[in-house]
PDB file of C-alpha atoms and ligand atoms in Angstrom:
ATOM      1  CA  MET A   1      -8.449  20.348  29.775  1.00  0.00           C
ATOM      2  CA  LEU A   2     -10.442  17.037  28.935  1.00  0.00           C
ATOM      3  CA  ARG A   3      -7.931  17.053  25.575  1.00  0.00           C
ATOM      4  CA  SER A   4      -5.312  16.813  27.571  1.00  0.00           C
ATOM      5  CA  ARG A   5      -6.859  14.287  29.672  1.00  0.00           C
ATOM      6  CA  LEU A   6      -7.874  12.082  26.629  1.00  0.00           C
ATOM      7  CA  ARG A   7      -3.963  12.095  25.445  1.00  0.00           C
ATOM      8  CA  SER A   8      -2.833  10.900  28.804  1.00  0.00           C
ATOM      9  CA  LEU A   9      -5.466   7.999  28.694  1.00  0.00           C
ATOM     10  CA  SER A  10      -4.121   7.094  24.965  1.00  0.00           C
ATOM     11  CA  THR A  11      -0.606   6.782  25.661  1.00  0.00           C
ATOM     12  CA  LEU A  12      -1.349   4.486  28.087  1.00  0.00           C
ATOM     13  CA  LYS A  13      -3.134   2.596  25.298  1.00  0.00           C
ATOM     14  CA  PRO A  14      -0.475   0.073  24.475  1.00  0.00           C
ATOM     15  CA  PHE A  15       0.299  -1.077  28.096  1.00  0.00           C
ATOM     16  CA  THR A  16      -3.634  -1.502  29.064  1.00  0.00           C
ATOM     17  CA  ARG A  17      -5.253  -2.553  26.037  1.00  0.00           C
ATOM     18  CA  SER A  18      -5.642  -6.442  25.575  1.00  0.00           C
ATOM     19  CA  VAL A  19      -5.137  -7.542  21.906  1.00  0.00           C
ATOM     20  CA  MET A  20      -9.462  -9.439  22.775  1.00  0.00           C
ATOM     21  CA  SER A  21     -10.895  -5.481  23.187  1.00  0.00           C
ATOM     22  CA  PHE A  22      -9.910  -5.288  19.400  1.00  0.00           C
ATOM     23  CA  PRO A  23     -12.699  -6.508  16.999  1.00  0.00           C
ATOM     24  CA  GLN A  24     -12.067 -10.369  17.031  1.00  0.00           C
ATOM     25  CA  PRO A  25     -13.279 -12.680  14.056  1.00  0.00           C
ATOM     26  CA  THR A  26     -14.876 -15.982  15.046  1.00  0.00           C
ATOM     27  CA  ALA A  27     -12.670 -18.685  15.128  1.00  0.00           C
ATOM     28  CA  GLU A  28     -13.657 -20.525  12.519  1.00  0.00           C
ATOM     29  CA  ARG A  29     -13.390 -17.136  10.078  1.00  0.00           C
ATOM     30  CA  GLN A  30     -10.346 -17.398  11.321  1.00  0.00           C
ATOM     31  CA  SER A  31      -8.954 -20.469  10.469  1.00  0.00           C
ATOM     32  CA  GLU A  32     -10.255 -19.712   6.678  1.00  0.00           C
ATOM     33  CA  LEU A  33      -8.600 -16.723   6.579  1.00  0.00           C
ATOM     34  CA  ILE A  34      -4.922 -18.083   7.790  1.00  0.00           C
ATOM     35  CA  GLU A  35      -5.233 -20.667   5.710  1.00  0.00           C
ATOM     36  CA  ASN A  36      -6.202 -18.757   2.888  1.00  0.00           C
ATOM     37  CA  TYR A  37      -3.059 -16.255   3.527  1.00  0.00           C
ATOM     38  CA  GLU A  38      -0.405 -19.557   4.034  1.00  0.00           C
ATOM     39  CA  ALA A  39      -1.416 -20.543   0.836  1.00  0.00           C
ATOM     40  CA  ILE A  40      -0.514 -17.619  -0.650  1.00  0.00           C
ATOM     41  CA  LEU A  41       2.742 -16.910   1.255  1.00  0.00           C
ATOM     42  CA  ALA A  42       3.666 -20.202   0.119  1.00  0.00           C
ATOM     43  CA  GLN A  43       3.331 -19.010  -3.817  1.00  0.00           C
ATOM     44  CA  VAL A  44       5.152 -16.379  -2.743  1.00  0.00           C
ATOM     45  CA  ASN A  45       8.258 -17.827  -0.906  1.00  0.00           C
ATOM     46  CA  ALA A  46       8.393 -20.761  -4.074  1.00  0.00           C
ATOM     47  CA  SER A  47       8.424 -17.770  -6.623  1.00  0.00           C
ATOM     48  CA  GLN A  48      11.016 -15.350  -5.288  1.00  0.00           C
ATOM     49  CA  GLY A  49      14.258 -15.521  -6.142  1.00  0.00           C
ATOM     50  CA  SER A  50      17.394 -14.067  -3.662  1.00  0.00           C
ATOM     51  CA  LYS A  51      15.437 -10.614  -2.989  1.00  0.00           C
ATOM     52  CA  GLN A  52      12.589 -11.229  -0.100  1.00  0.00           C
ATOM     53  CA  VAL A  53       9.117 -10.205  -1.397  1.00  0.00           C
ATOM     54  CA  ARG A  54       6.742  -8.815   0.679  1.00  0.00           C
ATOM     55  CA  LEU A  55       2.944  -9.997   0.720  1.00  0.00           C
ATOM     56  CA  VAL A  56       0.552  -6.691   1.709  1.00  0.00           C
ATOM     57  CA  ALA A  57      -3.030  -8.349   2.778  1.00  0.00           C
ATOM     58  CA  VAL A  58      -5.337  -5.872   0.760  1.00  0.00           C
ATOM     59  CA  SER A  59      -8.528  -5.505   3.108  1.00  0.00           C
ATOM     60  CA  LYS A  60     -10.663  -2.739   1.171  1.00  0.00           C
ATOM     61  CA  LEU A  61     -13.993  -3.312   2.246  1.00  0.00           C
ATOM     62  CA  LYS A  62     -13.774  -5.976   4.666  1.00  0.00           C
ATOM     63  CA  PRO A  63     -14.316  -5.964   8.228  1.00  0.00           C
ATOM     64  CA  ALA A  64     -11.817  -4.904  10.865  1.00  0.00           C
ATOM     65  CA  SER A  65     -12.540  -8.353  12.677  1.00  0.00           C
ATOM     66  CA  ASP A  66     -10.922 -10.079   9.630  1.00  0.00           C
ATOM     67  CA  ILE A  67      -7.952  -7.741  10.227  1.00  0.00           C
ATOM     68  CA  MET A  68      -7.409  -9.076  13.309  1.00  0.00           C
ATOM     69  CA  ALA A  69      -7.719 -12.961  12.320  1.00  0.00           C
ATOM     70  CA  LEU A  70      -4.328 -12.180  10.301  1.00  0.00           C
ATOM     71  CA  TYR A  71      -2.790  -9.859  13.106  1.00  0.00           C
ATOM     72  CA  ASN A  72      -3.265 -12.542  15.502  1.00  0.00           C
ATOM     73  CA  HIS A  73      -1.496 -14.845  13.064  1.00  0.00           C
ATOM     74  CA  GLY A  74       1.824 -12.292  12.772  1.00  0.00           C
ATOM     75  CA  VAL A  75       0.732 -10.267   9.575  1.00  0.00           C
ATOM     76  CA  ARG A  76       1.660  -6.521   9.969  1.00  0.00           C
ATOM     77  CA  HIS A  77       1.244  -5.287   6.208  1.00  0.00           C
ATOM     78  CA  PHE A  78      -2.241  -3.862   5.513  1.00  0.00           C
ATOM     79  CA  GLY A  79      -3.126  -2.577   2.215  1.00  0.00           C
ATOM     80  CA  GLU A  80      -6.423   0.158   1.987  1.00  0.00           C
ATOM     81  CA  ASN A  81      -7.930   2.130  -1.011  1.00  0.00           C
ATOM     82  CA  TYR A  82     -10.139   4.402   1.045  1.00  0.00           C
ATOM     83  CA  VAL A  83      -8.917   7.282   2.910  1.00  0.00           C
ATOM     84  CA  GLN A  84     -11.744   7.066   5.255  1.00  0.00           C
ATOM     85  CA  GLU A  85     -11.755   3.753   5.649  1.00  0.00           C
ATOM     86  CA  LEU A  86      -8.354   3.565   6.613  1.00  0.00           C
ATOM     87  CA  ILE A  87      -8.459   6.579   8.729  1.00  0.00           C
ATOM     88  CA  ALA A  88     -11.473   4.688  11.050  1.00  0.00           C
ATOM     89  CA  LYS A  89     -10.015   1.366  10.289  1.00  0.00           C
ATOM     90  CA  SER A  90      -6.323   2.728  11.700  1.00  0.00           C
ATOM     91  CA  GLN A  91      -7.939   4.121  14.805  1.00  0.00           C
ATOM     92  CA  GLU A  92      -9.965   1.232  15.687  1.00  0.00           C
ATOM     93  CA  LEU A  93      -7.139  -1.111  15.447  1.00  0.00           C
ATOM     94  CA  PRO A  94      -3.427  -1.832  16.830  1.00  0.00           C
ATOM     95  CA  LYS A  95      -0.625   0.642  16.120  1.00  0.00           C
ATOM     96  CA  ASP A  96       1.645  -1.474  15.097  1.00  0.00           C
ATOM     97  CA  ILE A  97      -0.141  -2.615  11.987  1.00  0.00           C
ATOM     98  CA  LYS A  98       1.385  -0.714   8.750  1.00  0.00           C
ATOM     99  CA  TRP A  99      -0.812   0.740   6.635  1.00  0.00           C
ATOM    100  CA  HIS A 100      -0.318   0.781   2.831  1.00  0.00           C
ATOM    101  CA  PHE A 101      -2.267   3.023   0.935  1.00  0.00           C
ATOM    102  CA  ILE A 102      -2.940   2.252  -2.697  1.00  0.00           C
ATOM    103  CA  GLY A 103      -6.097   3.869  -3.718  1.00  0.00           C
ATOM    104  CA  SER A 104      -6.623   6.603  -5.770  1.00  0.00           C
ATOM    105  CA  LEU A 105      -4.845   9.060  -4.376  1.00  0.00           C
ATOM    106  CA  GLN A 106      -7.145  12.628  -4.712  1.00  0.00           C
ATOM    107  CA  THR A 107      -4.975  15.809  -4.076  1.00  0.00           C
ATOM    108  CA  GLY A 108      -7.973  17.009  -1.660  1.00  0.00           C
ATOM    109  CA  LYS A 109      -7.145  14.026   0.228  1.00  0.00           C
ATOM    110  CA  CYS A 110      -3.852  14.053   0.915  1.00  0.00           C
ATOM    111  CA  LYS A 111      -3.989  16.392   3.962  1.00  0.00           C
ATOM    112  CA  ASP A 112      -5.715  13.785   5.788  1.00  0.00           C
ATOM    113  CA  LEU A 113      -3.916  11.064   4.800  1.00  0.00           C
ATOM    114  CA  GLY A 114      -0.786  12.417   5.413  1.00  0.00           C
ATOM    115  CA  LYS A 115      -2.044  14.058   9.178  1.00  0.00           C
ATOM    116  CA  ASP A 116      -4.196  11.379  10.308  1.00  0.00           C
ATOM    117  CA  ILE A 117      -2.710   7.911  10.331  1.00  0.00           C
ATOM    118  CA  GLU A 118       0.206   7.638  12.616  1.00  0.00           C
ATOM    119  CA  SER A 119       0.421   4.147  11.764  1.00  0.00           C
ATOM    120  CA  LEU A 120       0.733   5.059   7.699  1.00  0.00           C
ATOM    121  CA  TYR A 121       3.540   2.523   6.357  1.00  0.00           C
ATOM    122  CA  ALA A 122       3.266   3.637   2.902  1.00  0.00           C
ATOM    123  CA  VAL A 123       1.639   5.618  -0.023  1.00  0.00           C
ATOM    124  CA  GLU A 124       1.629   3.816  -2.890  1.00  0.00           C
ATOM    125  CA  THR A 125      -0.696   5.603  -5.833  1.00  0.00           C
ATOM    126  CA  VAL A 126       1.611   9.010  -5.445  1.00  0.00           C
ATOM    127  CA  ASP A 127       0.909  10.143  -9.299  1.00  0.00           C
ATOM    128  CA  ALA A 128       1.683  13.604  -9.133  1.00  0.00           C
ATOM    129  CA  LEU A 129       4.363  15.954  -8.095  1.00  0.00           C
ATOM    130  CA  LYS A 130       1.376  18.319  -6.078  1.00  0.00           C
ATOM    131  CA  LYS A 131       0.700  15.343  -4.482  1.00  0.00           C
ATOM    132  CA  CYS A 132       3.963  14.446  -3.121  1.00  0.00           C
ATOM    133  CA  LYS A 133       3.980  18.291  -1.702  1.00  0.00           C
ATOM    134  CA  LYS A 134       0.969  18.124  -0.154  1.00  0.00           C
ATOM    135  CA  LEU A 135       1.644  14.701   1.774  1.00  0.00           C
ATOM    136  CA  ASN A 136       4.785  16.199   2.857  1.00  0.00           C
ATOM    137  CA  THR A 137       3.755  19.379   4.109  1.00  0.00           C
ATOM    138  CA  ALA A 138       1.204  17.189   6.175  1.00  0.00           C
ATOM    139  CA  ARG A 139       3.333  14.987   7.515  1.00  0.00           C
ATOM    140  CA  GLN A 140       5.560  17.199   8.759  1.00  0.00           C
ATOM    141  CA  GLY A 141       6.465  15.982  12.366  1.00  0.00           C
ATOM    142  CA  GLY A 142       5.733  12.305  11.818  1.00  0.00           C
ATOM    143  CA  ALA A 143       6.915   9.494  11.124  1.00  0.00           C
ATOM    144  CA  PRO A 144       8.114   9.103   7.557  1.00  0.00           C
ATOM    145  CA  ILE A 145       5.934   8.003   4.960  1.00  0.00           C
ATOM    146  CA  ASN A 146       7.454   5.609   2.357  1.00  0.00           C
ATOM    147  CA  VAL A 147       6.100   6.510  -1.194  1.00  0.00           C
ATOM    148  CA  TYR A 148       5.301   4.526  -4.398  1.00  0.00           C
ATOM    149  CA  LEU A 149       5.147   6.598  -7.725  1.00  0.00           C
ATOM    150  CA  GLN A 150       2.496   4.775  -9.554  1.00  0.00           C
ATOM    151  CA  VAL A 151       3.104   4.085 -13.113  1.00  0.00           C
ATOM    152  CA  ASN A 152       0.464   3.928 -16.055  1.00  0.00           C
ATOM    153  CA  THR A 153       2.472   1.595 -18.209  1.00  0.00           C
ATOM    154  CA  SER A 154      -1.044   0.263 -19.866  1.00  0.00           C
ATOM    155  CA  SER A 155      -1.453   3.973 -21.322  1.00  0.00           C
ATOM    156  CA  GLU A 156      -5.272   2.917 -20.179  1.00  0.00           C
ATOM    157  CA  GLU A 157      -7.540   6.223 -20.189  1.00  0.00           C
ATOM    158  CA  GLN A 158      -9.153   5.798 -16.911  1.00  0.00           C
ATOM    159  CA  LYS A 159      -6.219   4.320 -15.106  1.00  0.00           C
ATOM    160  CA  ALA A 160      -4.148   6.937 -12.563  1.00  0.00           C
ATOM    161  CA  GLY A 161      -0.393   7.132 -12.766  1.00  0.00           C
ATOM    162  CA  TYR A 162       2.863   8.860 -14.214  1.00  0.00           C
ATOM    163  CA  ARG A 163       2.587   7.980 -18.337  1.00  0.00           C
ATOM    164  CA  LEU A 164       5.875   6.433 -19.751  1.00  0.00           C
ATOM    165  CA  ASP A 165       5.896   9.295 -22.553  1.00  0.00           C
ATOM    166  CA  ASN A 166       6.607  11.780 -20.059  1.00  0.00           C
ATOM    167  CA  LEU A 167       9.601  10.761 -17.904  1.00  0.00           C
ATOM    168  CA  GLU A 168      10.649  14.722 -17.388  1.00  0.00           C
ATOM    169  CA  GLU A 169       7.594  14.932 -14.633  1.00  0.00           C
ATOM    170  CA  ILE A 170       8.718  11.079 -13.208  1.00  0.00           C
ATOM    171  CA  TYR A 171      12.360  13.022 -12.912  1.00  0.00           C
ATOM    172  CA  GLU A 172      10.743  16.043 -11.415  1.00  0.00           C
ATOM    173  CA  THR A 173       8.856  14.070  -8.520  1.00  0.00           C
ATOM    174  CA  VAL A 174      11.988  12.028  -7.585  1.00  0.00           C
ATOM    175  CA  ALA A 175      14.343  15.065  -7.605  1.00  0.00           C
ATOM    176  CA  PHE A 176      11.702  16.779  -4.979  1.00  0.00           C
ATOM    177  CA  LEU A 177      11.364  13.025  -3.238  1.00  0.00           C
ATOM    178  CA  LEU A 178      14.885  13.191  -2.948  1.00  0.00           C
ATOM    179  CA  SER A 179      15.735  17.024  -1.964  1.00  0.00           C
ATOM    180  CA  GLU A 180      16.292  18.356   1.796  1.00  0.00           C
ATOM    181  CA  GLU A 181      12.769  20.082   1.717  1.00  0.00           C
ATOM    182  CA  CYS A 182      10.988  16.370   1.300  1.00  0.00           C
ATOM    183  CA  SER A 183      12.101  15.568   4.576  1.00  0.00           C
ATOM    184  CA  SER A 184       8.768  13.567   5.638  1.00  0.00           C
ATOM    185  CA  LEU A 185       8.435  11.127   2.363  1.00  0.00           C
ATOM    186  CA  ASN A 186      10.642   8.284   1.485  1.00  0.00           C
ATOM    187  CA  LEU A 187      10.956   7.130  -2.144  1.00  0.00           C
ATOM    188  CA  GLU A 188      10.654   3.251  -1.790  1.00  0.00           C
ATOM    189  CA  GLY A 189       9.683   2.414  -5.234  1.00  0.00           C
ATOM    190  CA  LEU A 190       7.290   2.259  -8.086  1.00  0.00           C
ATOM    191  CA  MET A 191       4.440   0.817  -8.500  1.00  0.00           C
ATOM    192  CA  THR A 192       1.928  -0.371 -11.352  1.00  0.00           C
ATOM    193  CA  ILE A 193      -1.653  -2.276 -11.851  1.00  0.00           C
ATOM    194  CA  GLY A 194      -1.502  -4.786 -14.664  1.00  0.00           C
ATOM    195  CA  SER A 195      -4.109  -4.075 -17.197  1.00  0.00           C
ATOM    196  CA  PHE A 196      -6.320  -6.981 -17.471  1.00  0.00           C
ATOM    197  CA  ALA A 197      -5.373  -7.874 -21.236  1.00  0.00           C
ATOM    198  CA  GLU A 198      -1.699  -8.531 -19.701  1.00  0.00           C
ATOM    199  CA  SER A 199      -2.981 -10.252 -16.486  1.00  0.00           C
ATOM    200  CA  THR A 200      -5.126 -12.734 -18.091  1.00  0.00           C
ATOM    201  CA  GLY A 201      -3.019 -13.291 -21.524  1.00  0.00           C
ATOM    202  CA  GLU A 202      -1.135 -16.028 -22.646  1.00  0.00           C
ATOM    203  CA  GLY A 203       2.015 -14.482 -22.286  1.00  0.00           C
ATOM    204  CA  GLU A 204       4.416 -15.651 -19.707  1.00  0.00           C
ATOM    205  CA  ILE A 205       5.977 -12.247 -20.016  1.00  0.00           C
ATOM    206  CA  ASN A 206       3.563  -9.100 -18.582  1.00  0.00           C
ATOM    207  CA  ARG A 207       4.598  -5.917 -20.634  1.00  0.00           C
ATOM    208  CA  ASP A 208       3.375  -3.760 -17.793  1.00  0.00           C
ATOM    209  CA  PHE A 209       5.599  -5.376 -15.030  1.00  0.00           C
ATOM    210  CA  ALA A 210       8.361  -5.545 -17.992  1.00  0.00           C
ATOM    211  CA  GLN A 211       7.908  -1.591 -18.570  1.00  0.00           C
ATOM    212  CA  LEU A 212       7.758  -1.248 -14.595  1.00  0.00           C
ATOM    213  CA  THR A 213      11.118  -2.819 -14.400  1.00  0.00           C
ATOM    214  CA  GLU A 214      13.060  -1.059 -17.218  1.00  0.00           C
ATOM    215  CA  LEU A 215      11.668   2.141 -15.729  1.00  0.00           C
ATOM    216  CA  LYS A 216      13.579   0.998 -12.223  1.00  0.00           C
ATOM    217  CA  ALA A 217      16.466   0.585 -14.084  1.00  0.00           C
ATOM    218  CA  THR A 218      16.303   3.775 -15.940  1.00  0.00           C
ATOM    219  CA  LEU A 219      16.016   5.643 -12.501  1.00  0.00           C
ATOM    220  CA  ASP A 220      18.541   3.336 -10.465  1.00  0.00           C
ATOM    221  CA  LYS A 221      20.987   4.198 -12.634  1.00  0.00           C
ATOM    222  CA  LYS A 222      19.915   8.186 -13.277  1.00  0.00           C
ATOM    223  CA  TYR A 223      19.799   8.802  -8.940  1.00  0.00           C
ATOM    224  CA  GLY A 224      21.912   6.079  -7.401  1.00  0.00           C
ATOM    225  CA  LEU A 225      18.752   4.451  -6.200  1.00  0.00           C
ATOM    226  CA  ASP A 226      17.767   0.532  -6.121  1.00  0.00           C
ATOM    227  CA  LEU A 227      14.087   1.051  -5.987  1.00  0.00           C
ATOM    228  CA  LEU A 228      11.586  -1.595  -5.056  1.00  0.00           C
ATOM    229  CA  LEU A 229       9.051  -2.902  -7.308  1.00  0.00           C
ATOM    230  CA  SER A 230       4.859  -3.551  -6.253  1.00  0.00           C
ATOM    231  CA  MET A 231       3.325  -5.409  -9.040  1.00  0.00           C
ATOM    232  CA  GLY A 232       1.503  -8.263  -8.918  1.00  0.00           C
ATOM    233  CA  MET A 233      -2.637  -8.839  -7.210  1.00  0.00           C
ATOM    234  CA  SER A 234      -4.365 -11.727  -7.068  1.00  0.00           C
ATOM    235  CA  ASN A 235      -4.589 -13.005 -10.560  1.00  0.00           C
ATOM    236  CA  ASP A 236      -0.992 -11.963 -11.356  1.00  0.00           C
ATOM    237  CA  PHE A 237       1.116 -12.186  -8.507  1.00  0.00           C
ATOM    238  CA  VAL A 238       3.381 -14.766  -9.602  1.00  0.00           C
ATOM    239  CA  THR A 239       4.226 -13.714 -12.901  1.00  0.00           C
ATOM    240  CA  ALA A 240       5.228 -10.546 -11.087  1.00  0.00           C
ATOM    241  CA  ILE A 241       7.439 -11.812  -8.784  1.00  0.00           C
ATOM    242  CA  GLY A 242       9.014 -13.921 -11.960  1.00  0.00           C
ATOM    243  CA  GLN A 243       9.423 -10.216 -13.207  1.00  0.00           C
ATOM    244  CA  GLY A 244      11.149  -8.948 -10.236  1.00  0.00           C
ATOM    245  CA  SER A 245       8.475  -7.411  -8.180  1.00  0.00           C
ATOM    246  CA  THR A 246       9.029  -6.699  -4.451  1.00  0.00           C
ATOM    247  CA  SER A 247       5.809  -6.535  -3.092  1.00  0.00           C
ATOM    248  CA  VAL A 248       3.000  -7.579  -4.328  1.00  0.00           C
ATOM    249  CA  ARG A 249      -0.407  -6.816  -3.454  1.00  0.00           C
ATOM    250  CA  VAL A 250      -3.489  -9.762  -2.843  1.00  0.00           C
ATOM    251  CA  GLY A 251      -6.747  -8.871  -1.741  1.00  0.00           C
ATOM    252  CA  SER A 252      -9.313 -11.327  -2.795  1.00  0.00           C
ATOM    253  CA  SER A 253      -7.340 -14.641  -2.874  1.00  0.00           C
ATOM    254  CA  ILE A 254      -7.139 -14.156   0.926  1.00  0.00           C
ATOM    255  CA  PHE A 255     -10.490 -12.496   2.112  1.00  0.00           C
ATOM    256  CA  GLY A 256     -12.706 -13.672  -0.798  1.00  0.00           C
ATOM    257  CA  SER A 257     -14.463 -11.677  -3.176  1.00  0.00           C
ATOM    258  CA  ARG A 258     -15.557  -8.199  -1.806  1.00  0.00           C
ATOM    259  CA  PRO A 259     -19.028  -6.370  -1.597  1.00  0.00           C
ATOM    260  CA  PRO A 260     -19.481  -3.899  -4.351  1.00  0.00           C
ATOM    261  CA  ASN A 261     -17.757  -0.212  -3.499  1.00  0.00           C
ATOM    262  CA  ASN A 262     -21.461   1.607  -2.805  1.00  0.00           C
ATOM    263  CA  GLY A 263     -20.638   5.042  -1.842  1.00  0.00           C
ATOM    264  CA  HIS A 264     -16.770   5.167  -3.295  1.00  0.00           C
TER     265      HIS A 264
HETATM  266  C1  PLP B   1      -7.963  -4.055  -4.784  1.00  0.00           C
HETATM  267  C2  PLP B   1      -6.605  -4.026  -5.344  1.00  0.00           C
HETATM  268  C3  PLP B   1      -5.878  -4.817  -4.937  1.00  0.00           C
HETATM  269  C4  PLP B   1      -5.833  -6.562  -4.625  1.00  0.00           C
HETATM  270  O1  PLP B   1      -6.964  -6.587  -5.600  1.00  0.00           O
HETATM  271  P1  PLP B   1      -6.832  -8.144  -5.913  1.00  0.00           P
HETATM  272  O2  PLP B   1      -7.186  -8.992  -7.236  1.00  0.00           O
HETATM  273  O3  PLP B   1      -8.482  -8.637  -4.927  1.00  0.00           O
HETATM  274  O4  PLP B   1      -5.938  -9.220  -5.245  1.00  0.00           O
HETATM  275  C5  PLP B   1      -4.028  -4.640  -5.406  1.00  0.00           C
HETATM  276  N1  PLP B   1      -4.247  -3.529  -5.806  1.00  0.00           N
HETATM  277  C6  PLP B   1      -5.052  -2.543  -5.740  1.00  0.00           C
HETATM  278  C7  PLP B   1      -4.457  -1.097  -6.493  1.00  0.00           C
HETATM  279  C8  PLP B   1      -6.006  -2.785  -5.940  1.00  0.00           C
HETATM  280  O5  PLP B   1      -6.674  -2.280  -5.910  1.00  0.00           O
END
């Protein structure tokens, strides 16, 4: 009884809820964030070639009101790193936000991630077949989630992602994602995090990004795809776009430095 009443209320929400009922920033904070965002967007636009590059605003550990500042300006793609924080924000904020999960993906969290976030646009950190299977199962009946395979292009011990010395594992995951059994996930692209050394080095070419571009060529050819590339953050997004990135994930250059992530 109660549940059905709640449900009918929530279906009314899009028509009755005005934008002012969401947590709003101060006018000062809003203009600061819009200015930062526009400055990054101008650099993205100036760096891109014929392929349009998406700018994902990484809002982890930032308040919902910061997200609304950019939402009010028309921004819809936001990136988050922590499952519980993402679920809370997705429930609190407008339903037409396109959320990107870009944090480390734990097997035990795949179910919550797949099930509880209606407006989840992409999971960019898939690094194992079993996680794909769990996400796919959890998502049954919901809008498909776009998936990026995270690749550990720098082979750093502490970093997540598929290893380039084990292509079979990547092929196995791609084959599953393209199979009929996998009806709730859509393989959209590949993702990497450039190593600190490559991102801050003097070289014009970032070797991590070059490796991801090379893997894209291999997979495109083998499976007849045209995979997108999510690479580039505050420090290295211009280089990444020069090397073929189609989606950059920028946090601190838009929102400012983050508080230490206690509790995560
Ligand atoms: C935090 C984070 C970003 C944003 O990093 P900035 O350096 O703040 O731009 C991008 N990608 C991933 C995977 C992240 O965890």
